[in-house]
Coordinates of C-alpha atoms in Angstrom, one line a residue:
M1 CA 102.0 79.7 88.4
D2 CA 100.3 78.9 91.7
P3 CA 100.8 81.2 94.6
F4 CA 102.3 80.1 97.9
Y5 CA 99.2 78.8 99.8
V6 CA 98.5 79.8 103.4
G7 CA 95.3 79.2 105.4
F8 CA 93.6 76.7 107.6
A9 CA 92.8 73.0 107.7
M10 CA 89.8 71.3 109.2
S11 CA 87.7 68.2 108.9
V12 CA 83.9 68.5 108.4
Y13 CA 83.2 65.7 110.8
Q14 CA 85.2 67.2 113.6
C15 CA 83.4 70.5 113.1
S16 CA 79.9 69.2 112.3
G17 CA 79.5 65.6 113.4
D18 CA 77.1 63.3 111.5
E19 CA 74.0 64.2 109.6
K20 CA 70.9 62.6 111.2
G21 CA 70.4 59.3 109.3
S22 CA 73.9 59.3 107.9
P23 CA 75.8 57.2 110.4
S24 CA 79.6 57.0 110.2
N25 CA 82.1 54.7 111.9
W26 CA 83.0 57.6 114.3
G27 CA 79.3 58.3 115.0
H28 CA 78.8 54.7 115.9
W29 CA 82.0 54.7 117.9
N30 CA 80.6 57.7 119.9
D31 CA 77.2 56.0 120.5
T32 CA 78.7 52.8 121.8
W33 CA 80.5 54.9 124.3
K34 CA 82.3 52.4 126.5
T35 CA 85.2 50.0 125.9
M36 CA 85.3 46.4 127.0
F37 CA 87.1 47.6 130.1
G38 CA 84.3 50.0 131.0
R39 CA 86.2 53.2 130.1
T40 CA 84.6 55.9 128.0
K41 CA 85.9 55.9 124.4
I42 CA 85.9 59.7 124.3
A43 CA 87.4 61.9 127.0
G44 CA 84.8 63.0 129.5
G45 CA 82.3 60.6 128.0
R46 CA 81.5 63.2 125.3
T47 CA 80.2 62.6 121.7
C48 CA 80.9 64.8 118.8
G49 CA 77.4 66.1 118.4
E50 CA 77.2 69.1 116.0
S51 CA 80.6 70.4 117.3
N52 CA 81.1 74.0 116.2
D53 CA 78.5 73.6 113.5
F54 CA 80.6 74.5 110.5
W55 CA 78.0 72.8 108.3
N56 CA 75.6 75.6 108.9
L57 CA 78.1 78.4 109.9
Y58 CA 80.6 77.9 107.1
K59 CA 80.3 81.4 105.7
E60 CA 81.2 83.1 108.9
D61 CA 84.1 80.7 109.5
I62 CA 85.4 81.1 106.0
D63 CA 85.1 84.9 106.4
R64 CA 87.3 84.5 109.5
A65 CA 89.9 82.6 107.6
A66 CA 89.9 85.3 104.9
E67 CA 90.4 88.0 107.5
M68 CA 93.6 86.1 108.6
G69 CA 95.0 86.4 105.1
S70 CA 94.2 82.9 103.9
N71 CA 94.3 82.1 100.2
A72 CA 93.6 78.4 100.7
F73 CA 91.3 76.2 102.9
R74 CA 91.6 72.5 103.5
L75 CA 88.5 70.5 104.3
S76 CA 87.1 67.0 104.0
L77 CA 84.4 65.5 102.0
E78 CA 82.3 63.2 104.2
W79 CA 81.6 59.9 102.5
S80 CA 79.0 59.1 105.2
R81 CA 77.0 62.3 104.4
L82 CA 77.3 61.8 100.6
Q83 CA 76.5 58.1 100.5
P84 CA 74.8 57.0 103.7
K85 CA 72.8 54.1 102.3
G86 CA 75.4 51.9 100.7
N87 CA 77.6 51.5 97.6
G88 CA 76.0 52.1 94.3
Q89 CA 73.5 54.5 95.7
D90 CA 73.2 58.0 94.4
F91 CA 74.8 60.7 96.4
D92 CA 72.5 62.5 98.9
S93 CA 71.3 65.6 97.1
K94 CA 71.2 67.8 100.2
A95 CA 74.8 66.9 101.1
V96 CA 76.0 67.5 97.5
S97 CA 74.3 70.9 97.5
R98 CA 75.9 71.9 100.7
F99 CA 79.4 70.9 99.6
H100 CA 78.9 72.9 96.4
E101 CA 77.8 75.9 98.4
I102 CA 80.9 75.7 100.6
L103 CA 83.2 75.3 97.6
D104 CA 81.5 78.1 95.7
Y105 CA 81.8 80.4 98.7
L106 CA 85.5 79.6 99.1
I107 CA 86.3 80.0 95.4
E108 CA 83.9 82.7 94.1
F109 CA 83.4 84.9 97.0
K110 CA 86.7 84.6 99.0
K111 CA 89.1 83.6 96.2
M112 CA 90.5 80.7 98.2
E113 CA 91.9 77.5 96.8
P114 CA 90.2 74.4 98.3
F115 CA 92.3 71.4 99.3
L116 CA 89.9 68.5 99.5
S117 CA 90.4 65.3 101.5
L118 CA 88.4 62.3 100.4
H119 CA 88.9 60.4 103.6
H120 CA 89.7 62.0 107.0
Y121 CA 89.4 59.0 109.3
V122 CA 85.6 58.9 108.8
H123 CA 83.6 56.6 106.5
P124 CA 80.0 55.3 106.5
Q125 CA 79.1 52.7 109.1
W126 CA 77.8 50.4 106.3
F127 CA 81.4 50.3 105.0
E128 CA 82.8 49.7 108.5
S129 CA 80.3 46.8 109.0
L130 CA 81.6 45.2 105.9
G131 CA 85.1 45.2 107.5
G132 CA 86.3 48.6 106.2
F133 CA 89.9 48.7 105.1
T134 CA 90.7 45.4 106.9
K135 CA 89.4 43.6 103.7
R136 CA 90.9 44.1 100.4
D137 CA 87.7 43.3 98.6
N138 CA 86.2 46.5 100.1
I139 CA 88.7 48.8 98.3
R140 CA 86.4 48.9 95.3
Y141 CA 83.7 50.7 97.4
F142 CA 86.2 53.5 98.2
V143 CA 87.3 53.8 94.6
D144 CA 83.7 54.1 93.4
Y145 CA 83.1 56.8 96.0
C146 CA 86.3 58.7 95.0
T147 CA 85.4 58.6 91.3
A148 CA 81.9 59.7 91.9
A149 CA 83.1 62.6 94.1
Y150 CA 85.6 63.7 91.5
K151 CA 82.9 63.7 88.8
E152 CA 80.7 65.8 91.1
F153 CA 83.3 68.3 92.4
G154 CA 86.4 67.9 90.1
S155 CA 85.7 71.0 88.0
K156 CA 86.0 73.2 91.1
V157 CA 88.9 71.5 93.0
K158 CA 92.5 71.2 91.8
F159 CA 94.1 69.8 95.0
W160 CA 92.9 66.4 96.3
C161 CA 94.2 63.9 98.9
T162 CA 93.0 60.4 99.0
F163 CA 93.7 59.8 102.7
N164 CA 94.5 61.9 105.7
E165 CA 97.1 60.0 107.8
P166 CA 96.5 56.4 106.9
G167 CA 99.2 55.4 109.4
V168 CA 97.5 57.2 112.3
A169 CA 94.1 55.6 111.4
S170 CA 95.8 52.1 111.4
F171 CA 97.9 52.7 114.5
A172 CA 95.2 54.2 116.6
G173 CA 92.6 51.6 115.4
F174 CA 94.7 48.5 115.8
I175 CA 97.6 49.1 118.2
H176 CA 96.4 51.9 120.5
G177 CA 92.7 51.2 120.5
S178 CA 91.7 54.8 120.5
F179 CA 90.1 54.9 117.0
P180 CA 87.5 52.6 115.6
P181 CA 87.5 49.6 115.5
G182 CA 89.3 49.9 118.9
K183 CA 91.7 47.0 118.7
L184 CA 94.7 46.7 121.0
M185 CA 98.1 45.4 119.9
R186 CA 96.8 43.8 116.7
F187 CA 100.1 43.8 114.8
H188 CA 98.9 41.9 111.9
G189 CA 95.6 43.8 111.7
Y190 CA 97.5 47.1 111.7
G191 CA 99.7 45.9 108.8
M192 CA 96.8 44.7 106.7
H193 CA 94.8 47.8 107.3
L194 CA 97.7 50.1 106.3
R195 CA 98.5 48.0 103.3
N196 CA 94.9 48.1 102.0
M197 CA 94.7 51.9 102.5
L198 CA 97.8 52.4 100.4
I199 CA 96.4 50.0 97.7
A200 CA 93.2 52.0 97.9
H201 CA 95.2 55.2 97.4
T202 CA 96.8 53.7 94.3
E203 CA 93.6 52.5 92.8
A204 CA 91.7 55.7 93.5
Y205 CA 94.5 57.8 92.0
D206 CA 94.5 55.7 88.9
A207 CA 90.7 55.7 88.6
I208 CA 90.5 59.5 89.0
K209 CA 93.3 60.2 86.6
S210 CA 91.5 58.2 83.9
L211 CA 88.5 60.6 84.1
P212 CA 88.1 63.5 81.6
G213 CA 89.9 66.7 82.8
A214 CA 91.7 65.0 85.7
S215 CA 95.2 65.2 84.2
S216 CA 95.5 68.8 85.5
S217 CA 94.4 67.8 89.0
S218 CA 97.0 67.3 91.8
I219 CA 96.2 64.1 93.8
G220 CA 98.3 63.3 96.8
I221 CA 98.2 61.7 100.2
V222 CA 98.6 63.2 103.7
H223 CA 100.9 61.7 106.4
N224 CA 101.6 62.7 110.0
W225 CA 105.4 62.6 110.3
F226 CA 106.0 61.6 113.9
W227 CA 108.6 59.5 115.7
F228 CA 109.6 58.4 119.2
E229 CA 112.8 58.8 121.2
P230 CA 113.9 58.3 124.8
V231 CA 114.4 61.5 126.7
K232 CA 118.0 62.6 127.1
P233 CA 119.9 61.0 129.9
G234 CA 119.7 63.2 132.9
S235 CA 116.2 64.4 132.1
C236 CA 114.7 61.8 134.4
C237 CA 117.5 59.4 135.3
W238 CA 121.3 59.3 134.6
F239 CA 121.1 56.7 131.8
T240 CA 118.6 55.5 129.2
P241 CA 117.2 52.1 130.1
P242 CA 117.5 49.7 127.1
Y243 CA 113.8 48.9 127.2
V244 CA 113.0 52.5 126.5
T245 CA 115.1 52.5 123.4
C246 CA 113.6 49.2 122.4
M247 CA 110.1 50.5 122.8
A248 CA 110.9 53.7 120.8
N249 CA 112.3 51.5 118.0
L250 CA 109.2 49.3 118.0
L251 CA 106.8 52.3 117.9
N252 CA 108.8 53.8 115.0
R253 CA 108.6 50.6 113.0
M254 CA 104.9 50.6 113.5
W255 CA 104.1 54.3 113.0
G256 CA 105.0 54.0 109.3
N257 CA 107.2 56.9 108.2
D258 CA 109.6 54.6 106.4
I259 CA 106.9 52.2 105.2
L260 CA 104.9 55.0 103.5
I261 CA 107.9 56.6 101.9
R262 CA 109.2 53.3 100.5
Y263 CA 105.8 52.4 99.1
L264 CA 105.4 55.8 97.4
N265 CA 108.9 55.7 96.1
T266 CA 109.1 52.1 94.8
G267 CA 105.7 50.5 95.1
E268 CA 107.0 48.1 97.7
F269 CA 105.2 47.7 101.0
D270 CA 107.2 46.0 103.8
Y271 CA 105.7 46.1 107.2
N272 CA 108.0 44.3 109.7
P273 CA 107.2 45.5 113.2
L274 CA 108.9 42.7 115.2
W275 CA 112.1 42.2 113.2
G276 CA 110.7 39.2 111.3
L277 CA 109.5 37.4 114.4
Y278 CA 105.8 37.9 113.7
G279 CA 103.4 39.9 111.7
R280 CA 105.5 40.8 108.6
I281 CA 103.4 41.8 105.6
Q282 CA 104.9 42.4 102.2
Y283 CA 103.3 43.6 99.0
T284 CA 104.5 44.9 95.6
N285 CA 102.3 47.1 93.5
P286 CA 101.9 45.5 90.1
G287 CA 102.2 48.8 88.4
G288 CA 105.4 49.7 90.2
K289 CA 105.7 53.2 91.7
P290 CA 102.2 54.4 92.6
G291 CA 100.9 57.8 91.5
C292 CA 101.2 60.7 93.9
D293 CA 101.4 64.3 92.6
H294 CA 102.1 66.0 95.9
F295 CA 102.8 65.1 99.5
G296 CA 100.8 66.5 102.4
L297 CA 102.9 66.8 105.5
N298 CA 101.2 67.0 108.9
Y299 CA 103.9 68.0 111.4
Y300 CA 103.3 68.6 115.1
S301 CA 106.3 67.2 117.0
R302 CA 108.0 63.9 118.1
G303 CA 107.3 61.8 121.2
L304 CA 109.7 61.5 124.1
M305 CA 109.4 58.7 126.6
D306 CA 110.9 58.6 130.1
W307 CA 111.9 55.5 132.1
K308 CA 108.2 54.8 132.9
L309 CA 107.4 54.9 129.1
A310 CA 105.4 58.0 129.8
A311 CA 105.3 61.1 127.7
S312 CA 108.1 63.5 128.6
K313 CA 110.3 66.4 127.4
N314 CA 113.9 67.3 127.4
P315 CA 115.2 70.2 129.5
G316 CA 114.3 73.6 128.1
E317 CA 111.5 72.3 126.0
M318 CA 107.9 73.5 126.3
M319 CA 105.2 71.0 126.8
T320 CA 101.8 71.3 124.9
D321 CA 98.4 70.1 126.1
M322 CA 99.0 67.0 124.0
P323 CA 101.5 64.5 125.2
Y324 CA 104.5 66.0 123.5
A325 CA 106.6 69.1 123.6
L326 CA 107.2 71.7 120.9
Y327 CA 110.0 70.7 118.5
A328 CA 110.3 73.0 115.5
E329 CA 113.6 71.4 114.5
G330 CA 111.8 68.2 113.6
I331 CA 110.4 69.8 110.5
F332 CA 113.8 69.5 108.8
K333 CA 113.9 65.7 109.7
A334 CA 110.5 65.3 108.1
L335 CA 111.5 67.2 105.0
E336 CA 114.7 65.2 104.6
G337 CA 112.6 61.9 104.7
I338 CA 110.1 63.2 102.2
S339 CA 112.6 64.7 99.8
V340 CA 113.4 61.3 98.2
L341 CA 110.0 61.4 96.5
N342 CA 110.9 64.6 94.6
I343 CA 107.3 65.9 94.5
P344 CA 105.9 69.2 95.8
I345 CA 105.3 69.4 99.5
Y346 CA 102.3 71.1 101.2
I347 CA 102.4 71.4 104.9
T348 CA 98.7 70.4 105.3
E349 CA 98.7 70.7 109.1
T350 CA 100.7 72.2 111.8
G351 CA 99.4 73.7 115.1
V352 CA 99.3 73.2 118.8
A353 CA 96.8 72.3 121.5
D354 CA 97.0 75.1 124.1
S355 CA 94.0 76.1 126.1
G356 CA 95.8 79.1 127.7
D357 CA 97.3 80.6 124.5
S358 CA 100.7 80.8 126.1
V359 CA 102.4 78.1 124.2
R360 CA 100.8 78.9 120.8
P361 CA 102.8 82.1 120.2
V362 CA 106.0 80.2 120.7
M363 CA 104.9 77.4 118.4
I364 CA 103.9 79.9 115.7
Q365 CA 107.1 81.8 115.9
T366 CA 109.5 78.8 116.0
Y367 CA 107.6 76.6 113.5
M368 CA 107.0 79.3 111.0
S369 CA 110.7 80.4 111.3
A370 CA 111.8 76.8 110.6
I371 CA 109.5 76.6 107.6
E372 CA 111.0 79.9 106.3
Q373 CA 114.5 78.5 106.8
A374 CA 113.5 75.4 104.9
I375 CA 112.1 77.4 102.0
R376 CA 115.3 79.5 101.9
A377 CA 117.3 76.3 101.9
G378 CA 115.5 75.1 98.7
H379 CA 112.9 72.7 100.0
D380 CA 110.0 72.5 97.6
I381 CA 107.3 73.7 100.1
R382 CA 104.4 75.3 98.3
G383 CA 102.0 76.0 101.1
V384 CA 101.3 76.0 104.9
L385 CA 97.9 75.2 106.4
Y386 CA 97.3 75.7 110.1
W387 CA 95.3 73.3 112.3
S388 CA 92.9 74.7 113.0
L389 CA 90.6 77.7 112.6
V390 CA 88.2 77.0 115.5
D391 CA 88.4 74.6 118.5
N392 CA 86.7 71.3 117.6
F393 CA 86.3 67.6 118.4
E394 CA 89.7 66.1 118.7
W395 CA 88.8 62.4 118.3
A396 CA 89.4 60.4 121.5
F397 CA 90.5 63.5 123.3
G398 CA 86.9 64.9 122.8
Y399 CA 86.7 68.6 123.4
T400 CA 89.7 68.8 125.8
M401 CA 92.3 69.9 123.2
K402 CA 92.1 73.5 122.0
F403 CA 93.8 73.7 118.6
G404 CA 91.8 76.7 117.3
I405 CA 93.1 80.1 116.6
Y406 CA 89.5 80.9 117.5
E407 CA 88.2 79.9 120.9
W408 CA 84.8 78.3 120.7
D409 CA 82.0 78.7 123.2
A410 CA 79.9 75.5 122.9
S411 CA 76.9 77.0 124.7
S412 CA 76.5 79.9 122.2
Q413 CA 78.4 78.8 119.1
Q414 CA 80.4 82.1 119.5
R415 CA 84.0 82.3 118.3
L416 CA 86.6 84.6 119.8
C417 CA 90.0 85.1 118.1
R418 CA 92.9 84.3 120.5
Q419 CA 95.7 86.9 120.8
S420 CA 98.1 84.6 118.9
G421 CA 96.0 85.0 115.8
Q422 CA 97.7 88.3 114.9
L423 CA 101.1 86.6 115.0
L424 CA 99.9 83.9 112.6
K425 CA 98.4 86.5 110.3
H426 CA 101.8 88.2 110.2
W427 CA 103.5 84.9 109.3
F428 CA 101.0 84.1 106.6
K429 CA 101.8 87.4 104.9
R430 CA 105.5 87.0 105.4
L431 CA 105.6 83.5 103.9
V432 CA 103.6 84.5 100.8
Q433 CA 105.9 87.5 100.2
L434 CA 109.0 85.3 100.7
S435 CA 107.8 82.7 98.3
A436 CA 106.7 85.2 95.6
A437 CA 110.4 86.3 95.4
R438 CA 111.8 82.8 94.8
P439 CA 111.8 80.6 91.8
V440 CA 109.7 77.4 92.1
P441 CA 112.2 74.4 92.4
A442 CA 112.2 72.1 89.4
V443 CA 110.7 68.6 90.1
M444 CA 112.5 65.9 88.1
N445 CA 110.6 63.2 86.4
S446 CA 111.5 59.8 87.7

């Protein structure tokens, strides 16, 4: 029986950037550094660069994770590093060797279970130039990459996810404009992109499972469970303006919690952002319910809006450096929504942006307490991975958001553990001990 997994989550791109000569969609996005309105795409006009250089300093960082009591470590394969020159090309031998070295160090030297993401927002620029996931014909390139990756690394990795947060990639890329390709309010484009990513998940899952030895691998998908609400009346004005409720409803319809769960549970995709007025996209998977062995839950909070449609908080809540407040209770809402799938749940990300390390202890205590309560209540949670180990590149926010348990000095590449690290270490130990004493819930076949 698998242990309860605790540890850290990270993406190699956010902690290493692109390899020279291996351009990604995000590397290209960095380089073309202004939008059509003249604004920098990344906060402060920054680019990712080499970030905290995990690519070369991975041993030291994995050692730090081990010292915190980790028995698992989530990271991403980087398609752009592995296949920089186009579909059908052999994987880059240097990139393959380095990923093997990272996995071997995790498994053999530190006895950690790797959780491997095949796509964490980043893909080769050649794939983006072909239209990326906006074109259904391009799905075959992703499936080819996934099968080649499994053939190369499958003997070492049990836990895989096809996509990290396909809803966020689609929302930020086609509604908010903060991710490549940087489109604004493209309702139809969002729906097509999300649909194609879910079809790509299905086809990649089936292709991998057809390979020798893959039947024992657990292949899932990761979703950021987030939703929007108006602030409580009295927080900013004595009533909730109807347009705020309408905007929250619109954003919830586009974010995709219900869309993803319905697709995974039935094979039916129904994107209907404007109540049937425009942009509705429907699709039914020919094979019915798609394959998904586990669900990766990324949970941070929910978004509250005031009468100006600006980020806000309710009285008594603690704001983070991101545009939302702490909300540990929301974990139960997420688990309730996921439970209909009746598959194991791994909390693949939770954490907080907090440069002063004053909010982080509250986040760790309240969120981990909520997770403990959920485990005691019988939710099939089998692991918790904290985002993140070291401060890193936070996409359009650049280097302004400090999610790391370790503070990072960019000028020297030094890391310094924040005081809240000891509290997280305590909770890792506590959750492992709690879960060791409980039976694993049965998962019914459907």
